[in-house]
Coordinates of C-alpha atoms (C1' of nucleotides) in Angstrom, one line a residue:
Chain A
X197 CA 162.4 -92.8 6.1
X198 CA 164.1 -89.6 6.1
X199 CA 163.5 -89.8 10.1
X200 CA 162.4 -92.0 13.0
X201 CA 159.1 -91.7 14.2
X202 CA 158.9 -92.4 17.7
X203 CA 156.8 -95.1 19.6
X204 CA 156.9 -97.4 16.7
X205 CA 155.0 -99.8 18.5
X206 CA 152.4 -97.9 19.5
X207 CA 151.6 -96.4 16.0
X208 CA 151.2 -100.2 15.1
X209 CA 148.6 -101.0 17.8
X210 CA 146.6 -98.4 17.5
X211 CA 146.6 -98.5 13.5
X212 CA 145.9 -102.0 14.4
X213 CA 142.9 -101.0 16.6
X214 CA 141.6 -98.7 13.9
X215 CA 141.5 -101.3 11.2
X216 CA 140.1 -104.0 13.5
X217 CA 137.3 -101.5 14.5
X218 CA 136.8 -100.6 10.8
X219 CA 136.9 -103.7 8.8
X220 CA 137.0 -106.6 11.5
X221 CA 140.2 -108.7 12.7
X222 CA 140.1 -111.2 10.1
X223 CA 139.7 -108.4 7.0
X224 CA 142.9 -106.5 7.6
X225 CA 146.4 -107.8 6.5
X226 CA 149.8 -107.7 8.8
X227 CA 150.9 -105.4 6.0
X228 CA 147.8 -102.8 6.4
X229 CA 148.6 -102.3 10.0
X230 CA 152.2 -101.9 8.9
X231 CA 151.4 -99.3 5.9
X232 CA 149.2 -97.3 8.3
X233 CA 151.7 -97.2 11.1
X234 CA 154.4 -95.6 8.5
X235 CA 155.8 -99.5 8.6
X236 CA 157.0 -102.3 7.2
X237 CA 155.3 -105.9 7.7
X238 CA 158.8 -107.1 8.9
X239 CA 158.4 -104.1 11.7
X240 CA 155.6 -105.5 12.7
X241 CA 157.3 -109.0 13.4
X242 CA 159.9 -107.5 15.0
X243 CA 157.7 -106.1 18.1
X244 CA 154.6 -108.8 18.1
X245 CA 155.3 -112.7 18.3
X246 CA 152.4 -112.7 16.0
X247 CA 149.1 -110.6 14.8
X248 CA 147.3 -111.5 17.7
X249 CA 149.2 -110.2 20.2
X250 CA 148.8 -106.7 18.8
X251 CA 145.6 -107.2 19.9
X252 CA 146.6 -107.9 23.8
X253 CA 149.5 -106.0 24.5
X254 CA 148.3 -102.3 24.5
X255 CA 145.9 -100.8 27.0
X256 CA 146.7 -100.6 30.9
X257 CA 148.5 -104.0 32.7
X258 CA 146.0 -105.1 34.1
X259 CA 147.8 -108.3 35.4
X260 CA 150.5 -106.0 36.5
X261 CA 147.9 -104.0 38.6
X262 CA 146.8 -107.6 40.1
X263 CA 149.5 -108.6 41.8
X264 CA 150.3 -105.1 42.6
X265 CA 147.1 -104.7 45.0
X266 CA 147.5 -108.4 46.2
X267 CA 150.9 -108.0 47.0
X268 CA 149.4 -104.3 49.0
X269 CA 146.4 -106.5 50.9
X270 CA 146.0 -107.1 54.8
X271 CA 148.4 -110.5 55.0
X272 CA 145.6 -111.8 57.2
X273 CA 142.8 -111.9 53.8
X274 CA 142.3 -115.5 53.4
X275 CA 143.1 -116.2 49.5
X276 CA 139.3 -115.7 47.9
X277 CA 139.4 -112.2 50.0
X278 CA 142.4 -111.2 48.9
X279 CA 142.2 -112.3 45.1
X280 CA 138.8 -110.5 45.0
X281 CA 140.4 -107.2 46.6
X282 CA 143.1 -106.9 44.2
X283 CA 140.7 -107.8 41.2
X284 CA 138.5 -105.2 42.7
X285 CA 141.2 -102.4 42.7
X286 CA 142.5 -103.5 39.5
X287 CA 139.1 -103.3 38.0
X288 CA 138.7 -100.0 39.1
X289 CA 141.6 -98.8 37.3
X290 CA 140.0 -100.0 33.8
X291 CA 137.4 -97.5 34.3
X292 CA 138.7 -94.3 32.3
X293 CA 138.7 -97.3 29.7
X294 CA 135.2 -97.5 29.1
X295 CA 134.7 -96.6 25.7
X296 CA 138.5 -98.5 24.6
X297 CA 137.3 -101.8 26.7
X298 CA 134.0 -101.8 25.4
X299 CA 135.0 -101.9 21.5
X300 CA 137.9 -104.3 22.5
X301 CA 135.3 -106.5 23.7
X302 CA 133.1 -106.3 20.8
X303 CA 135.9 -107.2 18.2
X304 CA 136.6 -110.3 20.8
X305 CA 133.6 -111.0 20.7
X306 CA 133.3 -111.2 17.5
X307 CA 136.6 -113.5 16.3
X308 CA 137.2 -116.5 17.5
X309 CA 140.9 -116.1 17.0
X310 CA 141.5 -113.7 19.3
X311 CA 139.2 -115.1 22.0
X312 CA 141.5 -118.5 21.8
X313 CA 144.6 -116.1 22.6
X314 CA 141.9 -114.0 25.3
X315 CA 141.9 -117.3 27.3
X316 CA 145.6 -118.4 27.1
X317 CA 146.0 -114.8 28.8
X318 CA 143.6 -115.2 31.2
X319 CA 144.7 -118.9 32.5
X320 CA 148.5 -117.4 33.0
X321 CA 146.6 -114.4 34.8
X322 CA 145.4 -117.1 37.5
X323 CA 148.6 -119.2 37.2
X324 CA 150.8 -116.4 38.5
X325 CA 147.6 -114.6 40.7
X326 CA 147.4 -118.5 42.2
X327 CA 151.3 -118.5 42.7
X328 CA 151.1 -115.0 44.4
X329 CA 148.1 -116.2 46.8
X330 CA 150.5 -119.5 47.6
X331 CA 152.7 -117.0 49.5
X332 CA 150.5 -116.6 51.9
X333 CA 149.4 -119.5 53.8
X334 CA 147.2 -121.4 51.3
X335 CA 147.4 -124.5 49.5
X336 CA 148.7 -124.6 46.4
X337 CA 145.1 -126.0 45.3
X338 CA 143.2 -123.5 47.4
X339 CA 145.3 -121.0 45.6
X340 CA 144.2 -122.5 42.4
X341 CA 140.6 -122.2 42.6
X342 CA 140.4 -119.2 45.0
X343 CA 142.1 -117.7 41.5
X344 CA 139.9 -119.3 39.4
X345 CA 136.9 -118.2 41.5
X346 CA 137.9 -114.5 41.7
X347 CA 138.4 -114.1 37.8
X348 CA 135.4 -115.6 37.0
X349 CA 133.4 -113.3 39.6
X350 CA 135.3 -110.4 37.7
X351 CA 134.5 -111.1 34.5
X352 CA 130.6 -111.7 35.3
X353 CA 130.6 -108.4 37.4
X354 CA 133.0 -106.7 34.6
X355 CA 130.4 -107.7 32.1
X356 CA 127.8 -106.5 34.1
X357 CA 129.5 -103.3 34.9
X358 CA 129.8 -102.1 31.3
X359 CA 125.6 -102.9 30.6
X360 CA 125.3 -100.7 33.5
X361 CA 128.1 -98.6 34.2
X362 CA 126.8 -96.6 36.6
X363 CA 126.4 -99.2 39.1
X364 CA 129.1 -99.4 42.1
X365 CA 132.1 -101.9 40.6
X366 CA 132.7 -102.9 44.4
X367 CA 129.2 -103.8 45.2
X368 CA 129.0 -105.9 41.6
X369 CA 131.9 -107.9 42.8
X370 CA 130.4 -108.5 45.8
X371 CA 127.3 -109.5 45.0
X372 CA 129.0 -111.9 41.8
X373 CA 130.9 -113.8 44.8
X374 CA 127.9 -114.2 46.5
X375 CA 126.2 -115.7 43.7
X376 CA 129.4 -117.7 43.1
X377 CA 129.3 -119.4 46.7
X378 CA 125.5 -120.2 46.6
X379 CA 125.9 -121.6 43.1
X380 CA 129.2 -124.3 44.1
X381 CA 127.3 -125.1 47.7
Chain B
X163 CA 140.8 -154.3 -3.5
X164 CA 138.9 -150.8 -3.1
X165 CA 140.3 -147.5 -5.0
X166 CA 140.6 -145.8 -1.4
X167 CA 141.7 -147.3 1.6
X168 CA 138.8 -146.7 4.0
X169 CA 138.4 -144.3 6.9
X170 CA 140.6 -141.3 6.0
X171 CA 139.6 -139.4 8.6
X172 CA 140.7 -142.1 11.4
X173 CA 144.1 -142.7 9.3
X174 CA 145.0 -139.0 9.4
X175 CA 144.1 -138.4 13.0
X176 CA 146.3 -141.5 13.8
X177 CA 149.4 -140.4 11.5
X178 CA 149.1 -137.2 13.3
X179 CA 149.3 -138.4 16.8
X180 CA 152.3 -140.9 15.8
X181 CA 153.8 -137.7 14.5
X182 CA 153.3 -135.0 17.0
X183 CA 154.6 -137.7 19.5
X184 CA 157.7 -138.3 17.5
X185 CA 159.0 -134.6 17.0
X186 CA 156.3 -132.4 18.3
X187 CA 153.6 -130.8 17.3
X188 CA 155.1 -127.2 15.6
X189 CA 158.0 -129.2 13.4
X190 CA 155.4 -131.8 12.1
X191 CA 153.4 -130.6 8.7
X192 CA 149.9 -131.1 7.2
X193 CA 151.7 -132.3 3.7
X194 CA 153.5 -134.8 6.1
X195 CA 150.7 -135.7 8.0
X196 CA 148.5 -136.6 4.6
X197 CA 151.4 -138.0 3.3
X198 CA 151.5 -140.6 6.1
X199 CA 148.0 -141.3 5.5
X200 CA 148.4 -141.9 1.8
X201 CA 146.4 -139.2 1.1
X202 CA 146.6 -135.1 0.3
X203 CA 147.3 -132.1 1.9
X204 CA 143.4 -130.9 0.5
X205 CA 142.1 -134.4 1.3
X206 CA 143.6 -133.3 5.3
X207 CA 141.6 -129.8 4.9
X208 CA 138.6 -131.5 3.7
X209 CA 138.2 -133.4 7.2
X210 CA 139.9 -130.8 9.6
X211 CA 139.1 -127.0 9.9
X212 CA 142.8 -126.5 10.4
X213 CA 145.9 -128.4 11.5
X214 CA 144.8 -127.5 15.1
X215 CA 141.5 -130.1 14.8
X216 CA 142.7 -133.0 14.1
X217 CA 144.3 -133.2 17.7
X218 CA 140.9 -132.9 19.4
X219 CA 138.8 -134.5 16.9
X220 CA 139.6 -137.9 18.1
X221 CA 139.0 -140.2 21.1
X222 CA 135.9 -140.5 23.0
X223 CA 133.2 -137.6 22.7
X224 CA 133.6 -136.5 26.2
X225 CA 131.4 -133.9 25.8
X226 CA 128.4 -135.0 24.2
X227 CA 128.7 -138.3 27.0
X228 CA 128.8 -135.0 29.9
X229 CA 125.3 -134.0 28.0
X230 CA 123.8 -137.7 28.3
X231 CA 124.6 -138.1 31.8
X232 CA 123.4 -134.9 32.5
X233 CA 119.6 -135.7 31.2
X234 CA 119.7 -138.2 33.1
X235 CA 120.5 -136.9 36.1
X236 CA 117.9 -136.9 38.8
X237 CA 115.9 -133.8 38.0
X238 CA 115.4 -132.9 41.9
X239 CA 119.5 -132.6 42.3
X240 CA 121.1 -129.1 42.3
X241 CA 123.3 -127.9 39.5
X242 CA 126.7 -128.2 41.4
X243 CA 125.5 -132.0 41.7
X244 CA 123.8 -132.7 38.6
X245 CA 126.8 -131.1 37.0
X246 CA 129.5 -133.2 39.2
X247 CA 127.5 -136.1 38.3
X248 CA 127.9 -136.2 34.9
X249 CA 131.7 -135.4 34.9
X250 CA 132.2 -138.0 37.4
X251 CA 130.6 -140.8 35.0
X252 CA 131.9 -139.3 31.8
X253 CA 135.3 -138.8 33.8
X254 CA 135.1 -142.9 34.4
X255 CA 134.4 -143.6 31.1
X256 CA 137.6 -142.4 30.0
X257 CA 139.5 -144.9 31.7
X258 CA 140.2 -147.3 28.9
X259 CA 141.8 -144.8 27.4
X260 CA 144.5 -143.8 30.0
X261 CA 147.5 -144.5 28.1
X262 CA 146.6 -142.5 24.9
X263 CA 145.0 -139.3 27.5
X264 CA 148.3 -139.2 29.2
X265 CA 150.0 -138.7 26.0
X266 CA 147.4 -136.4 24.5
X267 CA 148.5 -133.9 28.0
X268 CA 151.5 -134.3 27.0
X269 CA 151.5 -133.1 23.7
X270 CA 149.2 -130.6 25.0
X271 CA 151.0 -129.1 28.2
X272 CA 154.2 -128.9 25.0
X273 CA 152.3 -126.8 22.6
X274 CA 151.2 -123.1 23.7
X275 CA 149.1 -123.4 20.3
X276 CA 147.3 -126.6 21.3
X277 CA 146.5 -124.9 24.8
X278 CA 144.5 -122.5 23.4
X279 CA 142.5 -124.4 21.4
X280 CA 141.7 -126.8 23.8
X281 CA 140.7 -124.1 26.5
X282 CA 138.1 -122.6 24.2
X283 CA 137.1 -126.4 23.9
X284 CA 136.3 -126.2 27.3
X285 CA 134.9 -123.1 27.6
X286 CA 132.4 -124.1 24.3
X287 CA 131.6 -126.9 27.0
X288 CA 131.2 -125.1 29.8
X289 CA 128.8 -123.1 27.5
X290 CA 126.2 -125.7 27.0
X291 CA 126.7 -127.8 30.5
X292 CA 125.4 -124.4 31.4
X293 CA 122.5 -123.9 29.2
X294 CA 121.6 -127.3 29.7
X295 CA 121.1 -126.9 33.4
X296 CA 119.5 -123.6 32.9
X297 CA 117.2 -125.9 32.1
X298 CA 116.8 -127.0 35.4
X299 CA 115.2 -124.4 37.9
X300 CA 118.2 -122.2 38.3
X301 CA 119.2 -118.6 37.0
X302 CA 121.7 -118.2 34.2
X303 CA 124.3 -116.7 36.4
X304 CA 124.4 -120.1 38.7
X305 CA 124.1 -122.2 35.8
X306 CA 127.3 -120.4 34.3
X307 CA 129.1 -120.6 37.9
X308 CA 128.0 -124.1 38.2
X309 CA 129.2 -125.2 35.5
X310 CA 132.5 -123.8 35.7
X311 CA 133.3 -124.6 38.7
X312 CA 132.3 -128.2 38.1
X313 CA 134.8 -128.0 35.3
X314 CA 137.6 -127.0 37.6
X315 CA 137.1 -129.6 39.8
X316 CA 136.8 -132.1 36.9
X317 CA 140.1 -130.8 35.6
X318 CA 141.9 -130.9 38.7
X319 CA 140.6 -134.6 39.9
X320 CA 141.7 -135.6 36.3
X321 CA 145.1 -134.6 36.6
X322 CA 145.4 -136.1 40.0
X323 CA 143.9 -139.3 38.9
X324 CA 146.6 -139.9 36.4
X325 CA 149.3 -139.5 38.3
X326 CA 147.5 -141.8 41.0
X327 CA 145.2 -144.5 38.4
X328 CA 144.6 -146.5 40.8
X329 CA 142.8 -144.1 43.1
X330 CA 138.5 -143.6 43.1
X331 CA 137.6 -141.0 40.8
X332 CA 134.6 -140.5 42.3
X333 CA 136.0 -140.2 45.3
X334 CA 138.9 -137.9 43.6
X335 CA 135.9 -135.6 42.3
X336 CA 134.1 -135.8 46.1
X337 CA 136.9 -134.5 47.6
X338 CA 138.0 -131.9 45.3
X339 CA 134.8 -130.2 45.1
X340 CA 135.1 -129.8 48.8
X341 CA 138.4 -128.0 48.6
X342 CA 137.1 -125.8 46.2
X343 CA 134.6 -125.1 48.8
X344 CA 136.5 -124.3 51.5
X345 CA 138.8 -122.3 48.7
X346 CA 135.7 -119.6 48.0
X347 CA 134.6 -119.3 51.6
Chain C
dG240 C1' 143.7 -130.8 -7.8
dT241 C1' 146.1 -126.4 -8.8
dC242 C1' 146.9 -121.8 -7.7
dT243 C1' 147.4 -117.9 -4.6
dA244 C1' 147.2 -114.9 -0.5
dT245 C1' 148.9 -114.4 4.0
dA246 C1' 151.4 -115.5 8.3
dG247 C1' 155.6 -115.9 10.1
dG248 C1' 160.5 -115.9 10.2
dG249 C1' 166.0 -116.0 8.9
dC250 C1' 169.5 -113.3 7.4
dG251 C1' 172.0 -109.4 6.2
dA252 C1' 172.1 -104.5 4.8
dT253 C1' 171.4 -100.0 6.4
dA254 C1' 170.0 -95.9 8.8
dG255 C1' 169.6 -93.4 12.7
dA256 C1' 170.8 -92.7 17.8
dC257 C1' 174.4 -92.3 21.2
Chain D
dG260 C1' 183.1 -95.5 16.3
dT261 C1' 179.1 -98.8 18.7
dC262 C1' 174.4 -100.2 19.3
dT263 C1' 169.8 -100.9 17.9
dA264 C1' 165.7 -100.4 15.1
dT265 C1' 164.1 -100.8 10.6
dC266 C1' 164.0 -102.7 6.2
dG267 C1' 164.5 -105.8 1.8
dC268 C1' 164.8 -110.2 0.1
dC269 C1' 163.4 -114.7 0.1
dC270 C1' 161.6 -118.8 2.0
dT271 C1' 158.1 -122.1 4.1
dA272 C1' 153.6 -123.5 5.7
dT273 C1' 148.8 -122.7 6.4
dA274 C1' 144.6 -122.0 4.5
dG275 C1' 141.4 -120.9 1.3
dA276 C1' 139.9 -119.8 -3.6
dC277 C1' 139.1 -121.2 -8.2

DNA sequence: GTCTATAGGGCGATAGAC
DNA sequence: GTCTATCGCCCTATAGAC
């Protein structure tokens, strides 16, 4: 290398993207995403735990955005209120994503793998969204399934939202919760 | 005297346990695990997917016992209910094995790598206790949150019912479906 | 049952940034 | 010079192919 390139590790994620997109998760080699990203496969290592997370760790935070709108909410939300706000808000943000999200959620869809890793994510999402809600004046096992609740409710209504994405993301989440209260009652 | 000892399948999954309880899952190998077993490291592929399998391939068959209980549920009884119902009964069947549960969580809540597996275990169950009370007269979307939430409680009154055996697990399951109420109200 | 590709990582050398 | 990112070499274990 005569020079660095900069952003070493986001030339590997989005070479990483491309190949996915092109050939499927399973089909492309450590060492492909390296080549294509200028790199070598012990690069690679050095910025991901493992080839999964390459997967995972680009894009907006979305967890970060969370707990940033929860932490902004009215102190007197009860949990579920508050959880649904912030996921709300977050949500929002994901929507100059559209086209991005949609293909990330057609190669999850598509490899088990990755959707194993997708749900380790998502159940440390609601640990620390639950350990955020326990600062207010909850239960530690109200805060646990208000969590729960609210991510479920957003990923039905952010399922929904990209079928139809010109319907209101507010009003989706809404209605989700509503179907989520008359379904547990 | 037979050329092959009988049940390979049962002597792997128990040299397994024996040694992911003795140094942990990562540090133990397949070649080890088939050697305790008398058997190969291709005989150990032949039976398990990957290394990950032959942790959940054991014990009871929780969820095909969920499924029973579940068809034979009153037909008149909600989803939450009928759902409830059949993890409270399959939930009480898994009381002779208390001692070898409370050591499979322990293994589990120790390996970031088992965790995933097993949650995309419980989402493939959440899966079809949903389809199978779609079958009942209820939308998909209840179905879905009716099962899940019925997990949650499950998983919950399960951890609380082996730290306190002696309590009622129905009662345990009662009780914690009511705070999940409250939680989403 | 053997043979091979790939994931993943330890260690040390080196190249560039400061 | 120091500090850090990248790389080259080599190894083990998983997993699958032949």
């Amino acid at each position: 290398m005569a020079r660095w390139e900069p952003d070493a590790r986001g030339r590997l994620q989005q070479a990483a993207m491309q190949l996915f997109r092109e050939r499927g998760y399973a089909d492309v080699t450590v060492a492909e995403i390296a080549d294509r990203a200028g790199l070598t496969k012990r690069t690679f290592f050095n910025h991901f735990a493992d080839k999964r997370e390459v997967f995972f760790d680009n894009g907006p935070a979305f967890g970060q955005n969370v707990l940033k709108y929860l932490a902004e909410a009215d102190p007197g939300l009860g949990a579920i209120d508050a959880a649904m706000l912030a996921l709300t808000r977050a949500g929002l943000d994901l929507a100059p994503y559209y086209e991005f999200g949609k293909a990330r959620l057609e190669i999850l869809a598509a490899t088990p793998e990755l959707r194993e890793r997708d749900l380790i994510k998502t159940a440390g999402l609601a640990t620390v969204l639950a350990e955020a809600l326990e600062r207010r004046e909850v239960s530690s096992r109200e805060a646990v399934f208000a969590a729960q609740a609210a991510l479920s409710v957003f990923s039905a209504a952010a399922a929904e939202w990209i079928s139809h994405p010109e319907a209101d993301f507010p009003d989706l989440m809404r209605q989700t919760l509503a179907e989520l209260r008359s379904a547990v009652l």
